[in-house]
Amino acid sequence: MTHWKRLIADSITTIGELETHFKMRFPDDMELVLKRYPLRINPYYLSLIQQIGDPLYLQAVPHLEEIAPCSFPNDPLNEANLSPVSNLVHRYPDRALLLVSNQCAMYCRFCTRKRLVGKKHDVFSQRHLDEVVHYLRNEPQINELILSGGDPLLLEDHTLEAILSAIYAVPSIDVIRIGTRTPCTLPMRVTSELCKILQRFRPLYVNTHFNHPTELTKAAINACAKLVDYGIVLGNQTVLLKGINDDAKTITTLMRALVKARVKPYYLFQIDITRGTRHFKTPLRTGFEIIKTMSGSVSGLAVPTFAVDSPGGKGKIPLFPDNSTLQGGYLEFKNFCGEVCRYPDN
Ligand SMILES: *Cc1c(COP(=O)(O)O)cnc(C)c1O
Ligand code: SF4
């Protein structure tokens, strides 16, 4: 068994194992949480948790709040109804999302696809792939396909290779993007064998998902470096999470560290209103404040686009703090020092 598969196999998946590791008792109802939403913390990510309640612990360890009564929907982005063929979500004219795996190296407690990840259902098969390819051939306005899940890098190398070649065999597909949290949650997955396969499918964009500066370990930085060295363009999506990363200092530190690791901050997401994740939700003003604080005073390379995914599957909307007024032939705004500035527009 390769190293990364061994780490997955050795993951914590039960309350008993959690109790042994953290030397504490969890309430009995925690079993009910796990019945609805599975637990997986691999030994690598577990080793990064320094104490109970720290930012990594909160992302990984289940909480009773996940099963508290909640008006949030299971599928807030309406993905099930935007799916013309099984596993494909087609929401925008020019790009579509393909769910190729329901496995992850860790099951993040705040996950948007909590309803799917780690569940024993329909795995993505050759039949599904054939249907998707057929659909893409008939919808040539789709020129970008995003592989997501779950985590596409939890697939075997040869399975991923088969998917990438089948997709790039569709003439209208110009770009493939992979969304994966493995550089953060299981950097050992980024093996040379994998990189050699990925290298053959250009252009390939990989968006990873770091939420906190302590996740950017030496191993994680090396995994990112490896992908970049093999010609893959790396971006990052972060989710704002209450009590974990919801302040300008933490986000600025994270974004600067990502730029240093050759990863371009892409989106900073307001959390989706997914059932079982309400305890992670920050007020919108937190995100606006963070972007305001960063704009101008932090390198533009390090500032992501703050965005929300509209409930009901209406698409991602970039959110901008209202920082200017246009009147009397001038745009008036405050710069990063707080000085009032004017730009003539007549
Ligand atoms: C997020 C998402 C995309 C990608 O959107 P970008 O703004 O291009 O990153 C595409 N399709 C679906 C269904 C999505 O949820
Ligand atoms: S890695 Fe991504 S898809 Fe998997 S549980 Fe975490 S947030 Fe969800």
Coordinates of C-alpha atoms and ligand atoms in Angstrom, one line a residue:
M1 CA 0.0 0.0 0.0
T2 CA 1.4 3.4 -0.9
H3 CA 2.0 5.8 2.0
W4 CA -1.0 8.1 1.4
K5 CA -3.4 5.1 1.2
R6 CA -2.0 3.8 4.4
L7 CA -2.7 7.2 6.1
I8 CA -6.3 7.1 4.8
A9 CA -6.7 3.6 6.1
D10 CA -5.3 4.6 9.5
S11 CA -7.7 7.6 9.9
I12 CA -9.8 8.2 12.9
T13 CA -13.4 7.3 12.1
T14 CA -15.1 6.6 15.4
I15 CA -15.9 8.5 18.6
G16 CA -14.0 5.9 20.6
E17 CA -10.8 6.7 18.6
L18 CA -11.4 10.4 19.1
E19 CA -11.8 9.9 22.8
T20 CA -8.6 7.9 23.1
H21 CA -6.6 10.4 21.1
F22 CA -7.9 13.5 22.9
K23 CA -8.2 11.8 26.3
M24 CA -11.7 13.2 26.8
R25 CA -15.3 12.0 26.8
F26 CA -17.8 13.1 24.1
P27 CA -21.6 13.2 24.7
D28 CA -23.4 10.1 23.7
D29 CA -25.4 11.9 21.0
M30 CA -22.1 12.3 19.1
E31 CA -22.9 8.9 17.6
L32 CA -26.0 10.5 16.0
V33 CA -23.8 13.1 14.4
L34 CA -21.6 10.5 12.9
K35 CA -24.6 8.5 11.6
R36 CA -25.6 11.5 9.5
Y37 CA -22.1 12.9 8.7
P38 CA -19.1 10.5 8.7
L39 CA -15.9 11.2 10.5
R40 CA -12.4 10.9 9.0
I41 CA -9.3 12.6 10.3
N42 CA -6.1 11.1 8.8
P43 CA -3.0 10.8 11.0
Y44 CA -1.2 13.7 9.2
Y45 CA -3.9 16.2 9.8
L46 CA -4.5 14.9 13.3
S47 CA -0.8 15.5 14.0
L48 CA -1.3 19.2 13.2
I49 CA -4.0 19.6 15.9
Q50 CA -2.2 21.1 18.9
Q51 CA -5.0 21.3 21.3
I52 CA -8.7 20.8 21.8
G53 CA -10.7 23.7 20.2
D54 CA -7.8 25.1 18.1
P55 CA -8.6 26.1 14.4
L56 CA -7.7 22.7 13.0
Y57 CA -9.6 20.8 15.6
L58 CA -12.7 22.8 14.9
Q59 CA -12.5 22.0 11.2
A60 CA -12.1 18.3 11.8
V61 CA -13.8 17.2 15.0
P62 CA -17.6 16.7 14.9
H63 CA -19.9 18.9 17.0
L64 CA -23.5 18.3 18.4
E65 CA -24.5 21.6 16.6
E66 CA -24.3 19.6 13.3
I67 CA -27.6 17.9 14.2
A68 CA -29.3 20.7 16.0
P69 CA -32.6 21.8 14.4
C70 CA -31.8 24.0 11.5
S71 CA -33.7 25.7 8.7
F72 CA -30.8 25.6 6.3
P73 CA -31.3 23.2 3.3
N74 CA -29.2 20.1 2.7
D75 CA -28.5 21.2 -0.9
P76 CA -28.4 25.0 -0.7
L77 CA -26.9 25.4 -4.2
N78 CA -29.7 23.3 -5.7
E79 CA -27.1 21.1 -7.3
A80 CA -29.4 18.1 -7.6
N81 CA -31.7 20.0 -9.9
L82 CA -29.0 21.5 -12.0
S83 CA -27.7 18.1 -13.0
P84 CA -28.5 17.1 -16.6
V85 CA -26.6 13.8 -16.3
S86 CA -25.6 12.0 -13.1
N87 CA -22.7 13.8 -11.2
L88 CA -22.5 16.8 -13.5
V89 CA -23.7 20.2 -12.3
H90 CA -24.2 22.6 -15.2
R91 CA -25.0 26.1 -13.9
Y92 CA -23.1 28.5 -16.1
P93 CA -23.0 28.6 -19.9
D94 CA -19.3 28.1 -20.3
R95 CA -18.3 25.8 -17.5
A96 CA -19.6 22.8 -15.6
L97 CA -18.7 20.9 -12.4
L98 CA -18.2 17.1 -12.3
L99 CA -18.4 15.3 -9.0
V100 CA -15.9 12.4 -9.5
S101 CA -15.4 11.2 -5.9
N102 CA -17.3 11.2 -2.7
Q103 CA -14.2 10.5 -0.6
C104 CA -11.9 13.1 1.0
A105 CA -8.7 12.9 3.0
M106 CA -10.6 14.4 5.9
Y107 CA -14.3 15.2 6.2
C108 CA -14.4 18.9 7.0
R109 CA -17.3 19.6 9.3
F110 CA -18.3 22.8 7.5
C111 CA -18.5 21.1 4.0
T112 CA -21.1 22.4 1.5
R113 CA -21.5 18.8 0.2
K114 CA -22.0 17.4 3.7
R115 CA -25.0 15.5 2.2
L116 CA -22.7 13.5 0.0
V117 CA -19.2 13.2 1.2
G118 CA -18.2 9.9 2.7
K119 CA -21.6 8.4 2.0
K120 CA -21.9 5.0 0.4
H121 CA -23.7 5.8 -2.8
D122 CA -23.3 5.5 -6.5
V123 CA -19.6 5.7 -7.2
F124 CA -18.5 7.5 -10.3
S125 CA -18.1 4.8 -12.9
Q126 CA -17.1 4.3 -16.6
R127 CA -20.8 4.5 -17.5
H128 CA -21.1 7.9 -15.8
L129 CA -18.0 9.1 -17.6
D130 CA -19.4 8.0 -20.9
E131 CA -22.6 9.9 -20.2
V132 CA -20.7 13.0 -19.3
V133 CA -18.6 12.9 -22.4
H134 CA -21.7 12.5 -24.5
Y135 CA -23.3 15.5 -22.8
L136 CA -20.1 17.7 -23.2
R137 CA -20.0 16.8 -26.9
N138 CA -23.5 18.0 -27.4
E139 CA -22.9 21.2 -25.4
P140 CA -19.9 22.8 -27.1
Q141 CA -20.3 26.1 -25.3
I142 CA -18.9 24.4 -22.2
N143 CA -15.1 25.0 -22.6
E144 CA -14.0 24.4 -19.0
L145 CA -14.7 21.4 -16.8
I146 CA -14.1 21.4 -13.0
L147 CA -13.4 18.2 -11.3
S148 CA -14.7 18.2 -7.7
G149 CA -16.4 15.9 -5.2
G150 CA -15.5 14.9 -2.6
D151 CA -11.9 15.1 -3.6
P152 CA -10.8 14.0 -7.1
L153 CA -7.3 13.2 -5.8
L154 CA -8.7 10.5 -3.6
L155 CA -9.1 8.5 -6.8
E156 CA -6.5 6.1 -8.0
D157 CA -3.9 7.6 -10.4
H158 CA -5.1 5.5 -13.3
T159 CA -8.8 6.4 -12.7
L160 CA -8.0 10.1 -12.6
E161 CA -5.8 9.6 -15.8
A162 CA -8.7 7.9 -17.6
I163 CA -11.1 10.8 -16.6
L164 CA -8.7 13.5 -17.7
S165 CA -8.0 11.9 -21.1
A166 CA -11.7 11.3 -21.8
I167 CA -12.5 14.9 -21.0
Y168 CA -9.7 16.4 -23.0
A169 CA -10.7 14.2 -25.9
V170 CA -13.8 16.4 -26.2
P171 CA -12.7 19.1 -28.7
S172 CA -14.6 21.9 -27.1
I173 CA -13.0 21.5 -23.7
D174 CA -10.1 24.0 -23.4
V175 CA -9.4 23.9 -19.7
I176 CA -9.7 21.4 -16.9
R177 CA -9.7 22.6 -13.3
I178 CA -9.4 20.3 -10.3
G179 CA -10.6 21.2 -6.8
T180 CA -8.7 19.3 -4.1
R181 CA -7.9 19.8 -0.5
T182 CA -5.2 17.1 -0.4
P183 CA -2.2 19.6 -0.6
C184 CA -3.6 20.8 2.7
T185 CA -5.1 17.8 4.4
L186 CA -2.8 15.0 3.0
P187 CA 0.1 16.5 1.1
M188 CA 1.7 13.0 0.8
R189 CA -1.0 12.4 -1.9
V190 CA 0.9 14.7 -4.2
T191 CA 3.4 12.0 -5.4
S192 CA 5.8 12.2 -8.3
E193 CA 3.8 9.5 -10.1
L194 CA 0.7 11.6 -9.8
C195 CA 2.5 14.8 -10.9
K196 CA 3.8 13.0 -14.0
I197 CA 0.3 12.1 -15.0
L198 CA -1.1 15.5 -14.3
Q199 CA 1.7 17.1 -16.3
R200 CA 0.4 15.5 -19.5
F201 CA -2.9 17.3 -19.3
R202 CA -2.3 20.9 -20.0
P203 CA -3.6 23.4 -19.3
L204 CA -4.4 22.1 -15.8
Y205 CA -5.5 24.4 -13.0
V206 CA -5.7 23.1 -9.5
N207 CA -7.5 25.0 -6.8
T208 CA -6.7 23.9 -3.3
H209 CA -8.3 24.8 0.0
F210 CA -6.3 26.2 2.9
N211 CA -8.2 27.9 5.7
H212 CA -5.5 28.6 8.3
P213 CA -1.8 29.5 8.3
T214 CA -0.9 26.5 10.5
E215 CA -2.1 24.3 7.7
L216 CA 0.7 25.5 5.5
T217 CA 3.3 23.1 6.9
K218 CA 6.6 22.2 5.2
A219 CA 5.0 19.2 3.8
A220 CA 2.1 21.2 2.4
I221 CA 4.4 23.8 0.9
N222 CA 6.4 21.1 -0.7
A223 CA 3.3 19.5 -2.2
C224 CA 2.3 22.9 -3.7
A225 CA 5.9 23.5 -5.0
K226 CA 5.8 20.1 -6.7
L227 CA 2.6 20.7 -8.5
V228 CA 3.8 24.1 -9.7
D229 CA 7.2 22.7 -10.8
Y230 CA 5.3 20.2 -12.9
G231 CA 3.5 23.0 -14.7
I232 CA 0.2 23.1 -12.9
V233 CA -1.3 26.5 -12.1
L234 CA -2.3 26.7 -8.4
G235 CA -5.1 28.7 -6.8
N236 CA -6.7 28.6 -3.4
Q237 CA -10.2 28.9 -2.1
T238 CA -10.7 29.7 1.6
V239 CA -14.0 29.6 3.5
L240 CA -14.5 32.1 6.3
L241 CA -15.2 30.1 9.4
K242 CA -16.3 31.5 12.8
G243 CA -13.7 31.2 15.5
I244 CA -11.2 29.7 13.0
N245 CA -10.1 32.3 10.5
D246 CA -12.6 35.2 10.8
D247 CA -10.2 38.1 11.3
A248 CA -8.0 40.2 9.0
K249 CA -4.8 39.2 10.7
T250 CA -5.3 35.5 10.2
I251 CA -6.5 35.8 6.6
T252 CA -3.7 38.2 5.7
T253 CA -1.1 35.9 7.1
L254 CA -2.6 32.9 5.3
M255 CA -2.8 34.8 1.9
R256 CA 0.7 36.1 2.1
A257 CA 2.0 32.6 3.0
L258 CA 0.1 31.2 0.0
V259 CA 1.6 33.7 -2.4
K260 CA 5.0 32.8 -1.0
A261 CA 4.2 29.2 -1.7
R262 CA 3.3 30.1 -5.3
V263 CA -0.4 29.6 -4.8
K264 CA -2.6 32.5 -6.0
P265 CA -5.5 33.3 -3.6
Y266 CA -8.6 33.0 -5.8
Y267 CA -11.8 33.1 -3.7
L268 CA -12.6 33.9 0.0
F269 CA -16.0 32.4 0.4
Q270 CA -18.8 33.4 2.7
I271 CA -20.0 30.0 3.9
D272 CA -22.9 28.4 2.2
I273 CA -26.1 28.0 4.2
T274 CA -25.8 24.2 4.4
R275 CA -27.7 22.3 7.1
G276 CA -25.4 21.3 9.9
T277 CA -22.9 24.1 9.4
R278 CA -24.7 27.1 11.0
H279 CA -22.2 27.2 13.9
F280 CA -19.4 28.1 11.4
K281 CA -21.3 31.0 9.8
T282 CA -19.8 34.5 10.1
P283 CA -21.8 37.7 9.5
L284 CA -21.2 39.2 6.0
R285 CA -19.7 42.3 7.6
T286 CA -16.8 40.2 8.8
G287 CA -15.8 39.4 5.2
F288 CA -16.3 43.0 4.1
E289 CA -14.1 44.2 6.9
I290 CA -11.4 41.8 6.1
I291 CA -11.3 42.8 2.4
K292 CA -11.4 46.5 3.3
T293 CA -8.5 46.0 5.7
M294 CA -6.5 44.2 3.1
S295 CA -7.2 46.3 0.0
G296 CA -4.3 48.6 -0.8
S297 CA -2.3 47.7 2.3
V298 CA -1.6 44.1 1.3
S299 CA -0.1 43.1 -2.1
G300 CA -2.9 42.8 -4.7
L301 CA -1.5 39.3 -5.4
A302 CA -2.5 38.2 -1.9
V303 CA -6.1 39.6 -2.0
P304 CA -8.7 37.0 -3.0
T305 CA -12.2 37.8 -4.3
F306 CA -14.7 37.7 -1.5
A307 CA -17.8 35.9 -2.9
V308 CA -21.0 34.1 -1.9
D309 CA -22.6 31.3 -3.8
S310 CA -26.3 32.3 -4.2
P311 CA -28.7 30.0 -2.5
G312 CA -30.8 28.1 -5.0
G313 CA -27.9 27.6 -7.4
K314 CA -28.0 31.1 -8.9
G315 CA -24.2 31.3 -9.1
K316 CA -21.3 32.9 -7.4
I317 CA -21.4 36.6 -6.8
P318 CA -18.3 38.6 -6.0
L319 CA -19.0 40.9 -3.0
F320 CA -17.3 44.3 -2.7
P321 CA -17.3 46.6 0.3
D322 CA -19.1 49.8 -0.9
N323 CA -16.0 52.0 -0.8
S324 CA -16.8 54.7 -3.3
T325 CA -19.4 57.1 -4.5
L326 CA -19.9 58.4 -8.0
Q327 CA -21.4 61.9 -8.1
G328 CA -20.8 65.4 -9.6
G329 CA -18.4 64.0 -12.1
Y330 CA -16.1 62.5 -9.6
L331 CA -15.5 59.1 -8.0
E332 CA -14.8 59.7 -4.4
F333 CA -13.2 57.1 -2.2
K334 CA -10.9 56.6 0.7
N335 CA -7.5 55.1 0.1
F336 CA -5.7 52.5 2.3
C337 CA -4.5 55.3 4.6
G338 CA -8.0 56.7 5.1
E339 CA -7.3 59.8 2.9
V340 CA -10.3 61.0 0.8
C341 CA -9.3 60.8 -2.9
R342 CA -11.1 61.8 -6.1
Y343 CA -10.9 60.5 -9.6
P344 CA -12.5 62.8 -12.3
D345 CA -15.0 61.1 -14.5
N346 CA -16.2 63.6 -17.1
Ligands
LIG1 C1 -18.2 27.2 -8.4 C2 -18.8 26.6 -9.6 C3 -18.1 26.8 -10.8 C4 -16.9 27.6 -11.0 O1 -17.1 29.0 -10.8 P1 -15.9 30.0 -10.9 O2 -16.5 31.3 -10.5 O3 -15.5 30.0 -12.4 O4 -14.8 29.6 -10.1 C5 -18.7 26.2 -11.9 N1 -19.8 25.5 -11.8 C6 -20.5 25.3 -10.7 C7 -21.7 24.5 -10.7 C8 -19.9 25.8 -9.5 O5 -20.5 25.6 -8.3
SF4_2 S1 -12.2 18.3 1.4 FE1 -13.7 19.7 0.4 S2 -15.3 18.3 -0.3 FE2 -14.1 17.2 1.2 S3 -15.1 17.5 3.1 FE3 -13.6 19.0 3.0 S4 -14.6 20.8 2.1 FE4 -15.9 19.0 1.7

